PDB file of C-alpha atoms in Angstrom:
ATOM      1  CA  MET A 971       2.304  40.140  21.375  1.00 49.00           C
ATOM      2  CA  LYS A 972       2.118  40.823  25.079  1.00 50.00           C
ATOM      3  CA  ARG A 973       4.762  39.099  27.094  1.00 56.00           C
ATOM      4  CA  ARG A 974       2.332  37.801  29.702  1.00 66.00           C
ATOM      5  CA  GLY A 975       0.532  35.831  26.978  1.00 84.00           C
ATOM      6  CA  LEU A 976       3.682  33.952  26.111  1.00 91.00           C
ATOM      7  CA  THR A 977       4.229  30.349  27.054  1.00 95.00           C
ATOM      8  CA  ARG A 978       6.790  27.838  25.887  1.00 96.00           C
ATOM      9  CA  GLU A 979       4.172  26.437  23.512  1.00 95.00           C
ATOM     10  CA  VAL A 980       3.447  29.865  22.007  1.00 96.00           C
ATOM     11  CA  VAL A 981       7.162  30.551  21.557  1.00 97.00           C
ATOM     12  CA  LEU A 982       7.690  27.179  19.852  1.00 96.00           C
ATOM     13  CA  GLU A 983       4.616  27.628  17.629  1.00 95.00           C
ATOM     14  CA  LYS A 984       6.031  30.954  16.438  1.00 96.00           C
ATOM     15  CA  ALA A 985       9.420  29.286  15.872  1.00 96.00           C
ATOM     16  CA  LEU A 986       7.754  26.580  13.777  1.00 93.00           C
ATOM     17  CA  GLU A 987       5.928  29.248  11.767  1.00 93.00           C
ATOM     18  CA  ILE A 988       9.209  31.067  11.096  1.00 94.00           C
ATOM     19  CA  ALA A 989      10.891  27.808  10.076  1.00 91.00           C
ATOM     20  CA  TYR A 990       8.088  27.089   7.583  1.00 86.00           C
ATOM     21  CA  GLN A 991       8.113  30.587   6.138  1.00 89.00           C
ATOM     22  CA  LYS A 992      11.827  31.366   6.052  1.00 89.00           C
ATOM     23  CA  GLY A 993      13.502  28.007   6.472  1.00 86.00           C
ATOM     24  CA  PHE A 994      14.812  26.123   9.459  1.00 89.00           C
ATOM     25  CA  ARG A 995      18.325  27.488   9.019  1.00 88.00           C
ATOM     26  CA  GLU A 996      16.953  31.041   9.138  1.00 90.00           C
ATOM     27  CA  LEU A 997      15.367  30.527  12.549  1.00 94.00           C
ATOM     28  CA  THR A 998      17.395  32.664  14.979  1.00 96.00           C
ATOM     29  CA  TYR A 999      16.996  33.658  18.586  1.00 95.00           C
ATOM     30  CA  ASN A1000      16.917  37.377  17.769  1.00 96.00           C
ATOM     31  CA  GLY A1001      14.497  36.859  14.880  1.00 96.00           C
ATOM     32  CA  LEU A1002      12.180  34.825  17.092  1.00 97.00           C
ATOM     33  CA  ALA A1003      12.264  37.517  19.786  1.00 96.00           C
ATOM     34  CA  ARG A1004      11.527  40.182  17.161  1.00 96.00           C
ATOM     35  CA  GLU A1005       8.521  38.211  15.858  1.00 95.00           C
ATOM     36  CA  LEU A1006       7.214  37.834  19.408  1.00 95.00           C
ATOM     37  CA  ALA A1007       7.845  41.514  20.151  1.00 94.00           C
ATOM     38  CA  VAL A1008      10.063  40.797  23.152  1.00 95.00           C
ATOM     39  CA  GLN A1009      13.714  41.372  23.973  1.00 94.00           C
ATOM     40  CA  PRO A1010      15.924  38.351  23.144  1.00 94.00           C
ATOM     41  CA  GLN A1011      16.950  37.930  26.782  1.00 93.00           C
ATOM     42  CA  SER A1012      13.250  37.654  27.708  1.00 92.00           C
ATOM     43  CA  LEU A1013      12.990  34.405  25.749  1.00 94.00           C
ATOM     44  CA  TYR A1014      15.142  32.686  28.370  1.00 94.00           C
ATOM     45  CA  ARG A1015      12.021  32.436  30.521  1.00 94.00           C
ATOM     46  CA  TRP A1016      10.559  29.921  28.072  1.00 95.00           C
ATOM     47  CA  VAL A1017      13.493  28.421  26.135  1.00 96.00           C
ATOM     48  CA  SER A1018      17.115  27.833  27.101  1.00 94.00           C
ATOM     49  CA  ASN A1019      18.799  28.817  23.845  1.00 95.00           C
ATOM     50  CA  ILE A1020      18.505  28.466  20.072  1.00 95.00           C
ATOM     51  CA  ALA A1021      19.434  24.771  20.291  1.00 95.00           C
ATOM     52  CA  ASP A1022      16.466  24.258  22.628  1.00 97.00           C
ATOM     53  CA  VAL A1023      14.213  26.085  20.157  1.00 97.00           C
ATOM     54  CA  LYS A1024      15.460  24.311  17.043  1.00 96.00           C
ATOM     55  CA  SER A1025      15.557  20.845  18.583  1.00 97.00           C
ATOM     56  CA  SER A1026      12.030  21.312  19.951  1.00 96.00           C
ATOM     57  CA  VAL A1027      10.739  22.535  16.584  1.00 95.00           C
ATOM     58  CA  LEU A1028      12.454  19.660  14.763  1.00 93.00           C
ATOM     59  CA  ALA A1029      11.119  17.092  17.237  1.00 95.00           C
ATOM     60  CA  ASN A1030       7.609  18.554  16.935  1.00 92.00           C
ATOM     61  CA  TYR A1031       7.711  18.475  13.155  1.00 88.00           C
ATOM     62  CA  LEU A1032       9.113  14.948  12.946  1.00 89.00           C
ATOM     63  CA  GLY A1033       6.697  13.821  15.650  1.00 91.00           C
ATOM     64  CA  SER A1034       3.824  14.922  13.427  1.00 88.00           C
ATOM     65  CA  LEU A1035       5.303  12.868  10.596  1.00 85.00           C
ATOM     66  CA  VAL A1036       5.598   9.820  12.874  1.00 90.00           C
ATOM     67  CA  ASP A1037       1.997  10.240  14.046  1.00 92.00           C
ATOM     68  CA  ALA A1038       0.735  10.479  10.465  1.00 88.00           C
ATOM     69  CA  LEU A1039       2.714   7.416   9.408  1.00 89.00           C
ATOM     70  CA  GLN A1040       1.557   5.411  12.434  1.00 92.00           C
ATOM     71  CA  ALA A1041      -2.053   6.225  11.681  1.00 93.00           C
ATOM     72  CA  GLU A1042      -1.640   5.181   8.063  1.00 92.00           C
ATOM     73  CA  LEU A1043       0.337   2.017   8.767  1.00 92.00           C
ATOM     74  CA  GLU A1044      -1.757   0.688  11.652  1.00 92.00           C
ATOM     75  CA  ASN A1045      -3.783  -1.550   9.311  1.00 92.00           C
ATOM     76  CA  TYR A1046      -0.772  -2.906   7.422  1.00 92.00           C
ATOM     77  CA  SER A1047       2.172  -5.128   8.143  1.00 89.00           C
ATOM     78  CA  GLY A1048       5.039  -6.756   6.338  1.00 90.00           C
ATOM     79  CA  LYS A1049       5.542  -5.981   2.681  1.00 93.00           C
ATOM     80  CA  GLU A1050       2.544  -3.646   2.388  1.00 94.00           C
ATOM     81  CA  ALA A1051       3.714  -1.562   5.335  1.00 93.00           C
ATOM     82  CA  LEU A1052       7.239  -1.226   3.919  1.00 92.00           C
ATOM     83  CA  VAL A1053       5.983  -0.200   0.500  1.00 93.00           C
ATOM     84  CA  ILE A1054       3.680   2.429   2.014  1.00 93.00           C
ATOM     85  CA  PHE A1055       6.431   3.647   4.352  1.00 91.00           C
ATOM     86  CA  ALA A1056       8.875   4.079   1.449  1.00 90.00           C
ATOM     87  CA  LYS A1057       6.220   5.642  -0.776  1.00 87.00           C
ATOM     88  CA  ARG A1058       5.344   8.268   1.843  1.00 85.00           C
ATOM     89  CA  PHE A1059       8.992   9.224   2.107  1.00 74.00           C
ATOM     90  CA  SER A1060       9.323   9.642  -1.640  1.00 75.00           C
ATOM     91  CA  GLU A1061       6.179  11.798  -1.639  1.00 78.00           C
ATOM     92  CA  PHE A1062       7.566  13.780   1.272  1.00 69.00           C
ATOM     93  CA  VAL A1063      10.667  14.670  -0.739  1.00 62.00           C
ATOM     94  CA  GLU A1064       8.631  15.664  -3.764  1.00 65.00           C
ATOM     95  CA  ALA A1065       6.011  17.677  -1.876  1.00 63.00           C
ATOM     96  CA  ASP A1066       6.198  21.401  -2.379  1.00 52.00           C
ATOM     97  CA  SER A1067       4.072  23.092   0.224  1.00 49.00           C
ATOM     98  CA  MET A1068       4.340  25.582   3.058  1.00 47.00           C
ATOM     99  CA  ASP A1069       3.278  23.049   5.666  1.00 54.00           C
ATOM    100  CA  ARG A1070       6.628  21.324   5.790  1.00 59.00           C
ATOM    101  CA  PHE A1071      10.301  22.037   6.087  1.00 70.00           C
ATOM    102  CA  ASN A1072      12.693  21.841   3.211  1.00 73.00           C
ATOM    103  CA  VAL A1073      14.247  18.359   3.290  1.00 75.00           C
ATOM    104  CA  ILE A1074      17.756  19.819   3.267  1.00 77.00           C
ATOM    105  CA  ASP A1075      16.819  21.848   6.362  1.00 81.00           C
ATOM    106  CA  ILE A1076      15.643  18.685   8.093  1.00 82.00           C
ATOM    107  CA  LEU A1077      18.788  16.772   7.199  1.00 80.00           C
ATOM    108  CA  SER A1078      21.039  19.579   8.379  1.00 84.00           C
ATOM    109  CA  GLY A1079      18.907  19.950  11.522  1.00 89.00           C
ATOM    110  CA  LEU A1080      19.263  16.243  12.226  1.00 89.00           C
ATOM    111  CA  THR A1081      23.015  16.492  11.795  1.00 90.00           C
ATOM    112  CA  GLU A1082      23.187  19.320  14.305  1.00 93.00           C
ATOM    113  CA  TYR A1083      20.458  18.337  16.775  1.00 94.00           C
ATOM    114  CA  GLY A1084      19.964  14.583  16.262  1.00 91.00           C
ATOM    115  CA  ASP A1085      21.812  13.744  19.455  1.00 94.00           C
ATOM    116  CA  ILE A1086      19.510  15.882  21.614  1.00 96.00           C
ATOM    117  CA  GLU A1087      17.168  13.603  23.547  1.00 96.00           C
ATOM    118  CA  ILE A1088      13.810  14.892  22.266  1.00 96.00           C
ATOM    119  CA  VAL A1089      14.946  14.696  18.640  1.00 95.00           C
ATOM    120  CA  ASN A1090      16.624  11.335  19.110  1.00 95.00           C
ATOM    121  CA  GLU A1091      13.469   9.903  20.690  1.00 96.00           C
ATOM    122  CA  VAL A1092      11.384  10.880  17.666  1.00 94.00           C
ATOM    123  CA  LEU A1093      14.011   9.456  15.310  1.00 92.00           C
ATOM    124  CA  VAL A1094      13.938   6.153  17.169  1.00 93.00           C
ATOM    125  CA  ASN A1095      10.133   6.055  16.793  1.00 93.00           C
ATOM    126  CA  LEU A1096      10.373   6.881  13.086  1.00 89.00           C
ATOM    127  CA  ARG A1097      13.001   4.230  12.527  1.00 89.00           C
ATOM    128  CA  GLU A1098      10.990   1.634  14.418  1.00 91.00           C
ATOM    129  CA  LEU A1099       7.966   2.236  12.182  1.00 87.00           C
ATOM    130  CA  GLY A1100       9.824   1.008   9.133  1.00 84.00           C
ATOM    131  CA  LEU A1101      12.066  -1.557  10.720  1.00 89.00           C
ATOM    132  CA  LYS A1102       9.303  -3.459  12.500  1.00 90.00           C
ATOM    133  CA  SER A1103       8.103  -4.677   9.120  1.00 91.00           C
ATOM    134  CA  VAL A1104      11.645  -5.509   8.001  1.00 94.00           C
ATOM    135  CA  ARG A1105      12.013  -7.787  11.033  1.00 92.00           C
ATOM    136  CA  GLU A1106       8.628  -9.408  10.282  1.00 91.00           C
ATOM    137  CA  LEU A1107       9.720 -10.205   6.737  1.00 93.00           C
ATOM    138  CA  THR A1108      13.250 -11.383   7.486  1.00 94.00           C
ATOM    139  CA  LYS A1109      13.438 -15.142   7.071  1.00 92.00           C
ATOM    140  CA  ASP A1110      16.865 -15.478   8.721  1.00 93.00           C
ATOM    141  CA  PRO A1111      16.905 -13.687  12.107  1.00 91.00           C
ATOM    142  CA  ALA A1112      20.708 -13.447  11.902  1.00 94.00           C
ATOM    143  CA  LYS A1113      20.276 -11.105   8.909  1.00 94.00           C
ATOM    144  CA  ALA A1114      17.613  -8.860  10.449  1.00 93.00           C
ATOM    145  CA  HIS A1115      20.086  -6.104  11.317  1.00 93.00           C
ATOM    146  CA  LEU A1116      21.631  -6.178   7.820  1.00 95.00           C
ATOM    147  CA  ASN A1117      18.170  -5.996   6.245  1.00 95.00           C
ATOM    148  CA  GLU A1118      17.244  -3.060   8.473  1.00 94.00           C
ATOM    149  CA  LEU A1119      20.377  -1.190   7.408  1.00 94.00           C
ATOM    150  CA  LEU A1120      19.783  -1.991   3.744  1.00 95.00           C
ATOM    151  CA  PHE A1121      16.243  -0.647   3.863  1.00 93.00           C
ATOM    152  CA  LEU A1122      17.256   2.496   5.770  1.00 90.00           C
ATOM    153  CA  ASN A1123      20.212   3.168   3.478  1.00 91.00           C
ATOM    154  CA  VAL A1124      18.045   2.988   0.375  1.00 91.00           C
ATOM    155  CA  VAL A1125      15.260   5.184   1.797  1.00 88.00           C
ATOM    156  CA  ILE A1126      17.604   7.782   3.296  1.00 84.00           C
ATOM    157  CA  GLY A1127      19.832   7.714   0.219  1.00 86.00           C
ATOM    158  CA  TYR A1128      16.856   8.374  -2.017  1.00 85.00           C
ATOM    159  CA  ILE A1129      15.670  11.245   0.169  1.00 81.00           C
ATOM    160  CA  THR A1130      19.116  12.807   0.174  1.00 79.00           C
ATOM    161  CA  LEU A1131      19.741  12.483  -3.558  1.00 81.00           C
ATOM    162  CA  ALA A1132      16.231  13.551  -4.561  1.00 77.00           C
ATOM    163  CA  SER A1133      16.257  16.578  -2.288  1.00 74.00           C
ATOM    164  CA  THR A1134      19.554  17.767  -3.728  1.00 75.00           C
ATOM    165  CA  GLY A1135      18.391  17.299  -7.320  1.00 73.00           C
ATOM    166  CA  LEU A1136      20.961  14.589  -8.047  1.00 76.00           C
ATOM    167  CA  GLN A1137      18.424  11.930  -9.026  1.00 72.00           C
ATOM    168  CA  PRO A1138      17.495  11.352 -12.680  1.00 74.00           C
ATOM    169  CA  ALA A1139      13.952  12.107 -13.818  1.00 72.00           C
ATOM    170  CA  ASP A1140      12.814   8.471 -13.546  1.00 75.00           C
ATOM    171  CA  SER A1141      14.201   8.038 -10.025  1.00 80.00           C
ATOM    172  CA  LYS A1142      10.797   7.832  -8.312  1.00 81.00           C
ATOM    173  CA  HIS A1143       9.796   4.810 -10.361  1.00 85.00           C
ATOM    174  CA  ALA A1144      13.248   3.263  -9.881  1.00 87.00           C
ATOM    175  CA  PHE A1145      13.044   3.875  -6.125  1.00 89.00           C
ATOM    176  CA  GLN A1146       9.687   2.101  -5.883  1.00 89.00           C
ATOM    177  CA  GLU A1147      10.989  -0.818  -7.951  1.00 92.00           C
ATOM    178  CA  ASN A1148      14.118  -1.034  -5.813  1.00 92.00           C
ATOM    179  CA  ILE A1149      12.021  -1.177  -2.654  1.00 93.00           C
ATOM    180  CA  GLN A1150      10.158  -4.150  -4.150  1.00 93.00           C
ATOM    181  CA  ARG A1151      13.476  -5.797  -5.073  1.00 94.00           C
ATOM    182  CA  ILE A1152      14.916  -5.252  -1.617  1.00 93.00           C
ATOM    183  CA  ILE A1153      11.867  -6.743   0.058  1.00 93.00           C
ATOM    184  CA  THR A1154      12.333  -9.971  -1.913  1.00 93.00           C
ATOM    185  CA  LEU A1155      15.836 -10.261  -0.421  1.00 91.00           C
ATOM    186  CA  PHE A1156      14.496 -10.407   3.109  1.00 91.00           C
TER     187      PHE A1156
END
């Protein structure tokens, strides 16, 4: 690729492609430069460092997830929205395609880059999608925060356990039932 055709967007698109193909953890500054046919130091014109690349790729990927969820949830509220939100996350964990990151890669990326502003902003938007419905359903406003944490802990716990293979075979059904049970507590 000719250097003059490079832009930040082109560099980040290539980084996303590498992350899909090889894994997020395998995305390196030198590997990205090699794929773009430029010297590693040349990348500094478009990206600051590998943290800039990885956080931008992670934010872009999660932003796409937020956009898809927003579009799907716009016609739902309350219980229906929470059930759909939780269901999409369970499907996300079980999906096996090249158009997504490995869930372990995402979790490790969030651990490393979650405090970077662009990633944190997307995480806040993702969290708000689910928690808006929790607040709508909560009968006692004093318990809204506890209900939000309960819902998040169950969804994130399921994602983590399922992605590491630590869930039993019937865990998907149990997860969906537990979401229904939790909603009745609100």
